[in-house]
């Protein structure tokens, strides 16, 4: 340990304490997943049931549907959330007026810093059965009401579209950075050869962005079981549980609202184990295809 950095090490203490309290100490509660936990008996007085809750997890129809919903919603978020920022970064890079470019960047970055509590309330006002879209905008085009928040398929569309709108501007930053690293001489040579802007994009810009696209895409696999608790919790309702309920909201409903603490712990542990495996695989893929590594 470098003694000259002792002040910096001391500054780490509050962060380490917070991580220990909120991330590591609660891991002791994972023992509930293997017990028939009764709050009045406590952890040491509750009966052990082994893998019973995990067998129930894969035999209950609602839990299997929740796992499928999580993969579908998170997978679509990853795909759309990767394609849109790449295309937007390329288009934004074509703007030559710096003032306009910075104004557009600022506008698309802003939603990232707004919480889903605020955005959820806005979306509920816009898309509910008596909201702005169904009451005012759609009738102007002769279109009947659309059940955005009460039909499962439409709900998935709203979740994916709103998440993309919120995050694509912020996600664009890394792709703009990769564009800034492309050698301008490549574009100059292509222009001399008569290549149009579209061909320059197709044969220079996109191939140069492939490594960072691979890195972002593969690392996103580690979060495929995180379909967005904050967003869905603020938007969903009982009518869309069959298509919109995900693991995190399911754990909340089963564990907190229904007091099935042991079963909820088993579902949460299952998610954590699968998530850890996917993160390891994602880093392996990122190192193999893009030579990216942290350690």
PDB file of N, CA and C in Angstrom, residues 41-139:
ATOM      1  N   UNK A  41     -40.674 -17.491  14.194  1.00  0.00           N
ATOM      2  CA  UNK A  41     -39.681 -18.470  14.620  1.00  0.00           C
ATOM      3  C   UNK A  41     -38.259 -18.009  14.319  1.00  0.00           C
ATOM      4  N   UNK A  42     -38.142 -17.127  13.328  1.00  0.00           N
ATOM      5  CA  UNK A  42     -36.826 -16.633  12.944  1.00  0.00           C
ATOM      6  C   UNK A  42     -36.066 -17.621  12.078  1.00  0.00           C
ATOM      7  N   UNK A  43     -34.889 -17.222  11.663  1.00  0.00           N
ATOM      8  CA  UNK A  43     -34.077 -18.074  10.789  1.00  0.00           C
ATOM      9  C   UNK A  43     -33.651 -19.354  11.502  1.00  0.00           C
ATOM     10  N   UNK A  44     -33.299 -19.258  12.762  1.00  0.00           N
ATOM     11  CA  UNK A  44     -32.775 -20.419  13.481  1.00  0.00           C
ATOM     12  C   UNK A  44     -33.877 -21.366  13.951  1.00  0.00           C
ATOM     13  N   UNK A  45     -35.118 -20.893  13.949  1.00  0.00           N
ATOM     14  CA  UNK A  45     -36.202 -21.757  14.403  1.00  0.00           C
ATOM     15  C   UNK A  45     -37.058 -22.321  13.294  1.00  0.00           C
ATOM     16  N   UNK A  46     -36.876 -21.832  12.086  1.00  0.00           N
ATOM     17  CA  UNK A  46     -37.685 -22.298  10.952  1.00  0.00           C
ATOM     18  C   UNK A  46     -37.173 -23.630  10.429  1.00  0.00           C
ATOM     19  N   UNK A  47     -38.075 -24.434   9.871  1.00  0.00           N
ATOM     20  CA  UNK A  47     -37.724 -25.759   9.363  1.00  0.00           C
ATOM     21  C   UNK A  47     -36.980 -25.666   8.034  1.00  0.00           C
ATOM     22  N   UNK A  48     -36.030 -26.600   7.864  1.00  0.00           N
ATOM     23  CA  UNK A  48     -35.297 -26.687   6.594  1.00  0.00           C
ATOM     24  C   UNK A  48     -36.099 -27.540   5.609  1.00  0.00           C
ATOM     25  N   UNK A  49     -36.188 -27.062   4.357  1.00  0.00           N
ATOM     26  CA  UNK A  49     -36.933 -27.803   3.327  1.00  0.00           C
ATOM     27  C   UNK A  49     -36.069 -28.111   2.109  1.00  0.00           C
ATOM     28  N   UNK A  50     -34.804 -27.778   2.171  1.00  0.00           N
ATOM     29  CA  UNK A  50     -33.895 -28.086   1.073  1.00  0.00           C
ATOM     30  C   UNK A  50     -34.250 -27.352  -0.209  1.00  0.00           C
ATOM     31  N   UNK A  51     -34.413 -28.115  -1.299  1.00  0.00           N
ATOM     32  CA  UNK A  51     -34.645 -27.532  -2.627  1.00  0.00           C
ATOM     33  C   UNK A  51     -36.129 -27.458  -2.979  1.00  0.00           C
ATOM     34  N   UNK A  52     -36.980 -27.558  -1.995  1.00  0.00           N
ATOM     35  CA  UNK A  52     -38.421 -27.594  -2.260  1.00  0.00           C
ATOM     36  C   UNK A  52     -38.907 -26.348  -2.998  1.00  0.00           C
ATOM     37  N   UNK A  53     -38.438 -25.179  -2.602  1.00  0.00           N
ATOM     38  CA  UNK A  53     -38.891 -23.934  -3.232  1.00  0.00           C
ATOM     39  C   UNK A  53     -38.376 -23.816  -4.668  1.00  0.00           C
ATOM     40  N   UNK A  54     -37.212 -24.365  -4.937  1.00  0.00           N
ATOM     41  CA  UNK A  54     -36.683 -24.326  -6.299  1.00  0.00           C
ATOM     42  C   UNK A  54     -37.469 -25.269  -7.207  1.00  0.00           C
ATOM     43  N   UNK A  55     -37.897 -26.419  -6.652  1.00  0.00           N
ATOM     44  CA  UNK A  55     -38.756 -27.315  -7.435  1.00  0.00           C
ATOM     45  C   UNK A  55     -40.096 -26.640  -7.724  1.00  0.00           C
ATOM     46  N   UNK A  56     -40.600 -25.900  -6.739  1.00  0.00           N
ATOM     47  CA  UNK A  56     -41.858 -25.169  -6.952  1.00  0.00           C
ATOM     48  C   UNK A  56     -41.684 -24.091  -8.006  1.00  0.00           C
ATOM     49  N   UNK A  57     -40.507 -23.467  -8.033  1.00  0.00           N
ATOM     50  CA  UNK A  57     -40.231 -22.415  -9.010  1.00  0.00           C
ATOM     51  C   UNK A  57     -40.399 -22.918 -10.442  1.00  0.00           C
ATOM     52  N   UNK A  58     -39.938 -24.158 -10.688  1.00  0.00           N
ATOM     53  CA  UNK A  58     -39.995 -24.700 -12.049  1.00  0.00           C
ATOM     54  C   UNK A  58     -41.241 -25.541 -12.301  1.00  0.00           C
ATOM     55  N   UNK A  59     -42.131 -25.589 -11.348  1.00  0.00           N
ATOM     56  CA  UNK A  59     -43.384 -26.324 -11.545  1.00  0.00           C
ATOM     57  C   UNK A  59     -44.600 -25.401 -11.564  1.00  0.00           C
ATOM     58  N   UNK A  60     -44.469 -24.198 -10.991  1.00  0.00           N
ATOM     59  CA  UNK A  60     -45.581 -23.249 -10.991  1.00  0.00           C
ATOM     60  C   UNK A  60     -45.672 -22.540 -12.338  1.00  0.00           C
ATOM     61  N   UNK A  61     -46.848 -22.509 -12.896  1.00  0.00           N
ATOM     62  CA  UNK A  61     -47.041 -21.904 -14.216  1.00  0.00           C
ATOM     63  C   UNK A  61     -46.751 -20.408 -14.199  1.00  0.00           C
ATOM     64  N   UNK A  62     -47.134 -19.731 -13.121  1.00  0.00           N
ATOM     65  CA  UNK A  62     -46.932 -18.282 -13.084  1.00  0.00           C
ATOM     66  C   UNK A  62     -45.452 -17.916 -13.010  1.00  0.00           C
ATOM     67  N   UNK A  63     -44.652 -18.695 -12.274  1.00  0.00           N
ATOM     68  CA  UNK A  63     -43.233 -18.385 -12.165  1.00  0.00           C
ATOM     69  C   UNK A  63     -42.502 -18.641 -13.481  1.00  0.00           C
ATOM     70  N   UNK A  64     -42.880 -19.700 -14.198  1.00  0.00           N
ATOM     71  CA  UNK A  64     -42.271 -19.958 -15.506  1.00  0.00           C
ATOM     72  C   UNK A  64     -42.623 -18.855 -16.496  1.00  0.00           C
ATOM     73  N   UNK A  65     -43.861 -18.366 -16.442  1.00  0.00           N
ATOM     74  CA  UNK A  65     -44.268 -17.272 -17.320  1.00  0.00           C
ATOM     75  C   UNK A  65     -43.485 -16.004 -17.010  1.00  0.00           C
ATOM     76  N   UNK A  66     -43.224 -15.766 -15.732  1.00  0.00           N
ATOM     77  CA  UNK A  66     -42.468 -14.591 -15.318  1.00  0.00           C
ATOM     78  C   UNK A  66     -41.037 -14.654 -15.848  1.00  0.00           C
ATOM     79  N   UNK A  67     -40.423 -15.831 -15.772  1.00  0.00           N
ATOM     80  CA  UNK A  67     -39.059 -15.995 -16.294  1.00  0.00           C
ATOM     81  C   UNK A  67     -39.029 -15.729 -17.797  1.00  0.00           C
ATOM     82  N   UNK A  68     -40.013 -16.260 -18.520  1.00  0.00           N
ATOM     83  CA  UNK A  68     -40.092 -16.030 -19.964  1.00  0.00           C
ATOM     84  C   UNK A  68     -40.299 -14.543 -20.263  1.00  0.00           C
ATOM     85  N   UNK A  69     -41.195 -13.894 -19.515  1.00  0.00           N
ATOM     86  CA  UNK A  69     -41.435 -12.460 -19.716  1.00  0.00           C
ATOM     87  C   UNK A  69     -40.152 -11.663 -19.525  1.00  0.00           C
ATOM     88  N   UNK A  70     -39.380 -12.044 -18.506  1.00  0.00           N
ATOM     89  CA  UNK A  70     -38.137 -11.325 -18.223  1.00  0.00           C
ATOM     90  C   UNK A  70     -37.163 -11.439 -19.378  1.00  0.00           C
ATOM     91  N   UNK A  71     -36.995 -12.638 -19.904  1.00  0.00           N
ATOM     92  CA  UNK A  71     -36.083 -12.833 -21.032  1.00  0.00           C
ATOM     93  C   UNK A  71     -36.550 -12.062 -22.263  1.00  0.00           C
ATOM     94  N   UNK A  72     -37.853 -12.097 -22.540  1.00  0.00           N
ATOM     95  CA  UNK A  72     -38.379 -11.425 -23.733  1.00  0.00           C
ATOM     96  C   UNK A  72     -38.202  -9.912 -23.623  1.00  0.00           C
ATOM     97  N   UNK A  73     -38.649  -9.338 -22.511  1.00  0.00           N
ATOM     98  CA  UNK A  73     -38.578  -7.881 -22.348  1.00  0.00           C
ATOM     99  C   UNK A  73     -37.131  -7.403 -22.289  1.00  0.00           C
ATOM    100  N   UNK A  74     -36.307  -8.069 -21.482  1.00  0.00           N
ATOM    101  CA  UNK A  74     -34.907  -7.648 -21.369  1.00  0.00           C
ATOM    102  C   UNK A  74     -34.164  -7.861 -22.677  1.00  0.00           C
ATOM    103  N   UNK A  75     -34.428  -8.976 -23.375  1.00  0.00           N
ATOM    104  CA  UNK A  75     -33.775  -9.226 -24.655  1.00  0.00           C
ATOM    105  C   UNK A  75     -34.114  -8.176 -25.690  1.00  0.00           C
ATOM    106  N   UNK A  76     -35.392  -7.814 -25.790  1.00  0.00           N
ATOM    107  CA  UNK A  76     -35.809  -6.783 -26.739  1.00  0.00           C
ATOM    108  C   UNK A  76     -35.217  -5.429 -26.366  1.00  0.00           C
ATOM    109  N   UNK A  77     -35.136  -5.143 -25.076  1.00  0.00           N
ATOM    110  CA  UNK A  77     -34.524  -3.885 -24.644  1.00  0.00           C
ATOM    111  C   UNK A  77     -33.060  -3.823 -25.067  1.00  0.00           C
ATOM    112  N   UNK A  78     -32.351  -4.942 -24.930  1.00  0.00           N
ATOM    113  CA  UNK A  78     -30.936  -4.969 -25.296  1.00  0.00           C
ATOM    114  C   UNK A  78     -30.764  -4.761 -26.795  1.00  0.00           C
ATOM    115  N   UNK A  79     -31.575  -5.468 -27.603  1.00  0.00           N
ATOM    116  CA  UNK A  79     -31.447  -5.364 -29.058  1.00  0.00           C
ATOM    117  C   UNK A  79     -31.787  -3.959 -29.546  1.00  0.00           C
ATOM    118  N   UNK A  80     -32.975  -3.479 -29.180  1.00  0.00           N
ATOM    119  CA  UNK A  80     -33.398  -2.145 -29.626  1.00  0.00           C
ATOM    120  C   UNK A  80     -32.513  -1.071 -29.012  1.00  0.00           C
ATOM    121  N   UNK A  81     -32.120  -1.269 -27.750  1.00  0.00           N
ATOM    122  CA  UNK A  81     -31.275  -0.301 -27.072  1.00  0.00           C
ATOM    123  C   UNK A  81     -29.853  -0.271 -27.582  1.00  0.00           C
ATOM    124  N   UNK A  82     -29.487  -1.210 -28.440  1.00  0.00           N
ATOM    125  CA  UNK A  82     -28.175  -1.209 -29.077  1.00  0.00           C
ATOM    126  C   UNK A  82     -28.252  -0.632 -30.480  1.00  0.00           C
ATOM    127  N   UNK A  83     -29.291  -1.005 -31.228  1.00  0.00           N
ATOM    128  CA  UNK A  83     -29.436  -0.552 -32.615  1.00  0.00           C
ATOM    129  C   UNK A  83     -29.707   0.947 -32.681  1.00  0.00           C
ATOM    130  N   UNK A  84     -30.643   1.426 -31.865  1.00  0.00           N
ATOM    131  CA  UNK A  84     -31.038   2.844 -31.931  1.00  0.00           C
ATOM    132  C   UNK A  84     -29.878   3.786 -31.596  1.00  0.00           C
ATOM    133  N   UNK A  85     -29.120   3.585 -30.506  1.00  0.00           N
ATOM    134  CA  UNK A  85     -27.996   4.493 -30.236  1.00  0.00           C
ATOM    135  C   UNK A  85     -26.932   4.485 -31.333  1.00  0.00           C
ATOM    136  N   UNK A  86     -26.686   3.313 -31.930  1.00  0.00           N
ATOM    137  CA  UNK A  86     -25.695   3.251 -33.011  1.00  0.00           C
ATOM    138  C   UNK A  86     -26.149   4.104 -34.191  1.00  0.00           C
ATOM    139  N   UNK A  87     -27.400   3.933 -34.617  1.00  0.00           N
ATOM    140  CA  UNK A  87     -27.916   4.709 -35.745  1.00  0.00           C
ATOM    141  C   UNK A  87     -27.955   6.198 -35.408  1.00  0.00           C
ATOM    142  N   UNK A  88     -28.374   6.524 -34.182  1.00  0.00           N
ATOM    143  CA  UNK A  88     -28.456   7.931 -33.807  1.00  0.00           C
ATOM    144  C   UNK A  88     -27.067   8.563 -33.741  1.00  0.00           C
ATOM    145  N   UNK A  89     -26.080   7.823 -33.245  1.00  0.00           N
ATOM    146  CA  UNK A  89     -24.714   8.353 -33.179  1.00  0.00           C
ATOM    147  C   UNK A  89     -24.182   8.655 -34.576  1.00  0.00           C
ATOM    148  N   UNK A  90     -24.472   7.775 -35.527  1.00  0.00           N
ATOM    149  CA  UNK A  90     -24.027   7.991 -36.903  1.00  0.00           C
ATOM    150  C   UNK A  90     -24.702   9.228 -37.494  1.00  0.00           C
ATOM    151  N   UNK A  91     -26.008   9.356 -37.281  1.00  0.00           N
ATOM    152  CA  UNK A  91     -26.733  10.519 -37.800  1.00  0.00           C
ATOM    153  C   UNK A  91     -26.261  11.808 -37.128  1.00  0.00           C
ATOM    154  N   UNK A  92     -26.081  11.756 -35.810  1.00  0.00           N
ATOM    155  CA  UNK A  92     -25.635  12.941 -35.084  1.00  0.00           C
ATOM    156  C   UNK A  92     -24.235  13.359 -35.507  1.00  0.00           C
ATOM    157  N   UNK A  93     -23.420  12.394 -35.849  1.00  0.00           N
ATOM    158  CA  UNK A  93     -22.051  12.686 -36.274  1.00  0.00           C
ATOM    159  C   UNK A  93     -22.003  13.413 -37.617  1.00  0.00           C
ATOM    160  N   UNK A  94     -23.087  13.310 -38.382  1.00  0.00           N
ATOM    161  CA  UNK A  94     -23.145  13.969 -39.685  1.00  0.00           C
ATOM    162  C   UNK A  94     -23.493  15.449 -39.578  1.00  0.00           C
ATOM    163  N   UNK A  95     -23.973  15.886 -38.414  1.00  0.00           N
ATOM    164  CA  UNK A  95     -24.315  17.303 -38.234  1.00  0.00           C
ATOM    165  C   UNK A  95     -23.024  18.109 -38.114  1.00  0.00           C
ATOM    166  N   UNK A  96     -22.885  19.128 -38.940  1.00  0.00           N
ATOM    167  CA  UNK A  96     -21.661  19.922 -38.966  1.00  0.00           C
ATOM    168  C   UNK A  96     -21.774  21.203 -38.146  1.00  0.00           C
ATOM    169  N   UNK A  97     -22.995  21.662 -37.860  1.00  0.00           N
ATOM    170  CA  UNK A  97     -23.182  22.856 -37.043  1.00  0.00           C
ATOM    171  C   UNK A  97     -23.091  22.452 -35.564  1.00  0.00           C
ATOM    172  N   UNK A  98     -22.018  22.849 -34.906  1.00  0.00           N
ATOM    173  CA  UNK A  98     -21.752  22.396 -33.553  1.00  0.00           C
ATOM    174  C   UNK A  98     -22.833  22.848 -32.573  1.00  0.00           C
ATOM    175  N   UNK A  99     -23.387  24.052 -32.775  1.00  0.00           N
ATOM    176  CA  UNK A  99     -24.430  24.526 -31.878  1.00  0.00           C
ATOM    177  C   UNK A  99     -25.661  23.643 -31.941  1.00  0.00           C
ATOM    178  N   UNK A 100     -26.076  23.296 -33.142  1.00  0.00           N
ATOM    179  CA  UNK A 100     -27.233  22.417 -33.316  1.00  0.00           C
ATOM    180  C   UNK A 100     -26.934  21.026 -32.776  1.00  0.00           C
ATOM    181  N   UNK A 101     -25.740  20.551 -33.025  1.00  0.00           N
ATOM    182  CA  UNK A 101     -25.349  19.217 -32.567  1.00  0.00           C
ATOM    183  C   UNK A 101     -25.395  19.121 -31.046  1.00  0.00           C
ATOM    184  N   UNK A 102     -24.880  20.135 -30.358  1.00  0.00           N
ATOM    185  CA  UNK A 102     -24.866  20.123 -28.889  1.00  0.00           C
ATOM    186  C   UNK A 102     -26.279  20.258 -28.334  1.00  0.00           C
ATOM    187  N   UNK A 103     -27.118  21.050 -29.013  1.00  0.00           N
ATOM    188  CA  UNK A 103     -28.498  21.209 -28.556  1.00  0.00           C
ATOM    189  C   UNK A 103     -29.253  19.885 -28.647  1.00  0.00           C
ATOM    190  N   UNK A 104     -29.074  19.167 -29.747  1.00  0.00           N
ATOM    191  CA  UNK A 104     -29.724  17.866 -29.923  1.00  0.00           C
ATOM    192  C   UNK A 104     -29.214  16.875 -28.885  1.00  0.00           C
ATOM    193  N   UNK A 105     -27.903  16.864 -28.665  1.00  0.00           N
ATOM    194  CA  UNK A 105     -27.324  15.967 -27.661  1.00  0.00           C
ATOM    195  C   UNK A 105     -27.920  16.223 -26.290  1.00  0.00           C
ATOM    196  N   UNK A 106     -28.026  17.490 -25.909  1.00  0.00           N
ATOM    197  CA  UNK A 106     -28.570  17.838 -24.596  1.00  0.00           C
ATOM    198  C   UNK A 106     -30.017  17.375 -24.457  1.00  0.00           C
ATOM    199  N   UNK A 107     -30.810  17.572 -25.492  1.00  0.00           N
ATOM    200  CA  UNK A 107     -32.218  17.207 -25.442  1.00  0.00           C
ATOM    201  C   UNK A 107     -32.416  15.697 -25.294  1.00  0.00           C
ATOM    202  N   UNK A 108     -31.620  14.924 -25.995  1.00  0.00           N
ATOM    203  CA  UNK A 108     -31.805  13.469 -25.925  1.00  0.00           C
ATOM    204  C   UNK A 108     -31.154  12.863 -24.681  1.00  0.00           C
ATOM    205  N   UNK A 109     -30.228  13.581 -24.044  1.00  0.00           N
ATOM    206  CA  UNK A 109     -29.630  13.096 -22.810  1.00  0.00           C
ATOM    207  C   UNK A 109     -30.565  13.274 -21.616  1.00  0.00           C
ATOM    208  N   UNK A 110     -31.397  14.323 -21.632  1.00  0.00           N
ATOM    209  CA  UNK A 110     -32.183  14.701 -20.459  1.00  0.00           C
ATOM    210  C   UNK A 110     -33.053  13.584 -19.886  1.00  0.00           C
ATOM    211  N   UNK A 111     -33.781  12.811 -20.709  1.00  0.00           N
ATOM    212  CA  UNK A 111     -34.655  11.772 -20.125  1.00  0.00           C
ATOM    213  C   UNK A 111     -33.927  10.763 -19.250  1.00  0.00           C
ATOM    214  N   UNK A 112     -32.649  10.534 -19.528  1.00  0.00           N
ATOM    215  CA  UNK A 112     -31.879   9.565 -18.733  1.00  0.00           C
ATOM    216  C   UNK A 112     -31.839   9.958 -17.263  1.00  0.00           C
ATOM    217  N   UNK A 113     -31.855  11.248 -16.969  1.00  0.00           N
ATOM    218  CA  UNK A 113     -31.707  11.727 -15.601  1.00  0.00           C
ATOM    219  C   UNK A 113     -33.051  11.881 -14.882  1.00  0.00           C
ATOM    220  N   UNK A 114     -34.142  11.503 -15.528  1.00  0.00           N
ATOM    221  CA  UNK A 114     -35.461  11.560 -14.901  1.00  0.00           C
ATOM    222  C   UNK A 114     -35.819  10.178 -14.363  1.00  0.00           C
ATOM    223  N   UNK A 115     -36.405  10.134 -13.177  1.00  0.00           N
ATOM    224  CA  UNK A 115     -36.755   8.858 -12.567  1.00  0.00           C
ATOM    225  C   UNK A 115     -38.002   8.278 -13.229  1.00  0.00           C
ATOM    226  N   UNK A 116     -38.177   6.955 -13.062  1.00  0.00           N
ATOM    227  CA  UNK A 116     -39.351   6.303 -13.633  1.00  0.00           C
ATOM    228  C   UNK A 116     -40.619   6.650 -12.863  1.00  0.00           C
ATOM    229  N   UNK A 117     -40.477   7.189 -11.676  1.00  0.00           N
ATOM    230  CA  UNK A 117     -41.664   7.648 -10.959  1.00  0.00           C
ATOM    231  C   UNK A 117     -42.294   8.813 -11.711  1.00  0.00           C
ATOM    232  N   UNK A 118     -41.444   9.732 -12.171  1.00  0.00           N
ATOM    233  CA  UNK A 118     -41.927  10.889 -12.932  1.00  0.00           C
ATOM    234  C   UNK A 118     -42.394  10.460 -14.323  1.00  0.00           C
ATOM    235  N   UNK A 119     -41.532   9.719 -15.026  1.00  0.00           N
ATOM    236  CA  UNK A 119     -41.881   9.308 -16.388  1.00  0.00           C
ATOM    237  C   UNK A 119     -43.077   8.362 -16.393  1.00  0.00           C
ATOM    238  N   UNK A 120     -43.175   7.506 -15.374  1.00  0.00           N
ATOM    239  CA  UNK A 120     -44.315   6.601 -15.282  1.00  0.00           C
ATOM    240  C   UNK A 120     -45.620   7.364 -15.154  1.00  0.00           C
ATOM    241  N   UNK A 121     -45.612   8.420 -14.326  1.00  0.00           N
ATOM    242  CA  UNK A 121     -46.809   9.248 -14.188  1.00  0.00           C
ATOM    243  C   UNK A 121     -47.175   9.935 -15.488  1.00  0.00           C
ATOM    244  N   UNK A 122     -46.165  10.407 -16.221  1.00  0.00           N
ATOM    245  CA  UNK A 122     -46.423  11.056 -17.513  1.00  0.00           C
ATOM    246  C   UNK A 122     -47.018  10.062 -18.507  1.00  0.00           C
ATOM    247  N   UNK A 123     -46.438   8.863 -18.567  1.00  0.00           N
ATOM    248  CA  UNK A 123     -46.933   7.846 -19.503  1.00  0.00           C
ATOM    249  C   UNK A 123     -48.350   7.399 -19.142  1.00  0.00           C
ATOM    250  N   UNK A 124     -48.647   7.299 -17.863  1.00  0.00           N
ATOM    251  CA  UNK A 124     -50.004   6.930 -17.449  1.00  0.00           C
ATOM    252  C   UNK A 124     -51.014   7.986 -17.899  1.00  0.00           C
ATOM    253  N   UNK A 125     -50.630   9.257 -17.782  1.00  0.00           N
ATOM    254  CA  UNK A 125     -51.527  10.330 -18.222  1.00  0.00           C
ATOM    255  C   UNK A 125     -51.688  10.347 -19.739  1.00  0.00           C
ATOM    256  N   UNK A 126     -50.631   9.972 -20.459  1.00  0.00           N
ATOM    257  CA  UNK A 126     -50.686  10.008 -21.918  1.00  0.00           C
ATOM    258  C   UNK A 126     -51.395   8.798 -22.515  1.00  0.00           C
ATOM    259  N   UNK A 127     -51.166   7.603 -21.920  1.00  0.00           N
ATOM    260  CA  UNK A 127     -51.564   6.360 -22.575  1.00  0.00           C
ATOM    261  C   UNK A 127     -52.724   5.627 -21.916  1.00  0.00           C
ATOM    262  N   UNK A 128     -53.254   6.136 -20.816  1.00  0.00           N
ATOM    263  CA  UNK A 128     -54.385   5.469 -20.175  1.00  0.00           C
ATOM    264  C   UNK A 128     -55.629   5.558 -21.061  1.00  0.00           C
ATOM    265  N   UNK A 129     -56.670   4.851 -20.678  1.00  0.00           N
ATOM    266  CA  UNK A 129     -57.895   4.814 -21.499  1.00  0.00           C
ATOM    267  C   UNK A 129     -58.503   6.198 -21.664  1.00  0.00           C
ATOM    268  N   UNK A 130     -58.299   7.082 -20.699  1.00  0.00           N
ATOM    269  CA  UNK A 130     -58.795   8.453 -20.798  1.00  0.00           C
ATOM    270  C   UNK A 130     -57.654   9.450 -20.941  1.00  0.00           C
ATOM    271  N   UNK A 131     -56.515   8.962 -21.450  1.00  0.00           N
ATOM    272  CA  UNK A 131     -55.343   9.813 -21.592  1.00  0.00           C
ATOM    273  C   UNK A 131     -55.359  10.631 -22.863  1.00  0.00           C
ATOM    274  N   UNK A 132     -54.307  11.403 -23.057  1.00  0.00           N
ATOM    275  CA  UNK A 132     -54.218  12.318 -24.193  1.00  0.00           C
ATOM    276  C   UNK A 132     -54.289  11.591 -25.531  1.00  0.00           C
ATOM    277  N   UNK A 133     -53.589  10.461 -25.659  1.00  0.00           N
ATOM    278  CA  UNK A 133     -53.573   9.746 -26.934  1.00  0.00           C
ATOM    279  C   UNK A 133     -54.953   9.201 -27.290  1.00  0.00           C
ATOM    280  N   UNK A 134     -55.580   8.504 -26.355  1.00  0.00           N
ATOM    281  CA  UNK A 134     -56.870   7.859 -26.646  1.00  0.00           C
ATOM    282  C   UNK A 134     -58.032   8.845 -26.685  1.00  0.00           C
ATOM    283  N   UNK A 135     -57.901   9.947 -25.987  1.00  0.00           N
ATOM    284  CA  UNK A 135     -59.013  10.900 -25.912  1.00  0.00           C
ATOM    285  C   UNK A 135     -58.931  11.993 -26.974  1.00  0.00           C
ATOM    286  N   UNK A 136     -57.700  12.362 -27.379  1.00  0.00           N
ATOM    287  CA  UNK A 136     -57.539  13.518 -28.263  1.00  0.00           C
ATOM    288  C   UNK A 136     -56.849  13.164 -29.579  1.00  0.00           C
ATOM    289  N   UNK A 137     -55.649  12.574 -29.490  1.00  0.00           N
ATOM    290  CA  UNK A 137     -54.824  12.412 -30.697  1.00  0.00           C
ATOM    291  C   UNK A 137     -55.369  11.335 -31.626  1.00  0.00           C
ATOM    292  N   UNK A 138     -55.643  10.139 -31.132  1.00  0.00           N
ATOM    293  CA  UNK A 138     -56.106   9.059 -31.999  1.00  0.00           C
ATOM    294  C   UNK A 138     -57.448   9.363 -32.666  1.00  0.00           C
ATOM    295  N   UNK A 139     -58.435   9.956 -31.962  1.00  0.00           N
ATOM    296  CA  UNK A 139     -59.698  10.289 -32.632  1.00  0.00           C
ATOM    297  C   UNK A 139     -59.521  11.260 -33.794  1.00  0.00           C
TER     298      UNK A 139
END
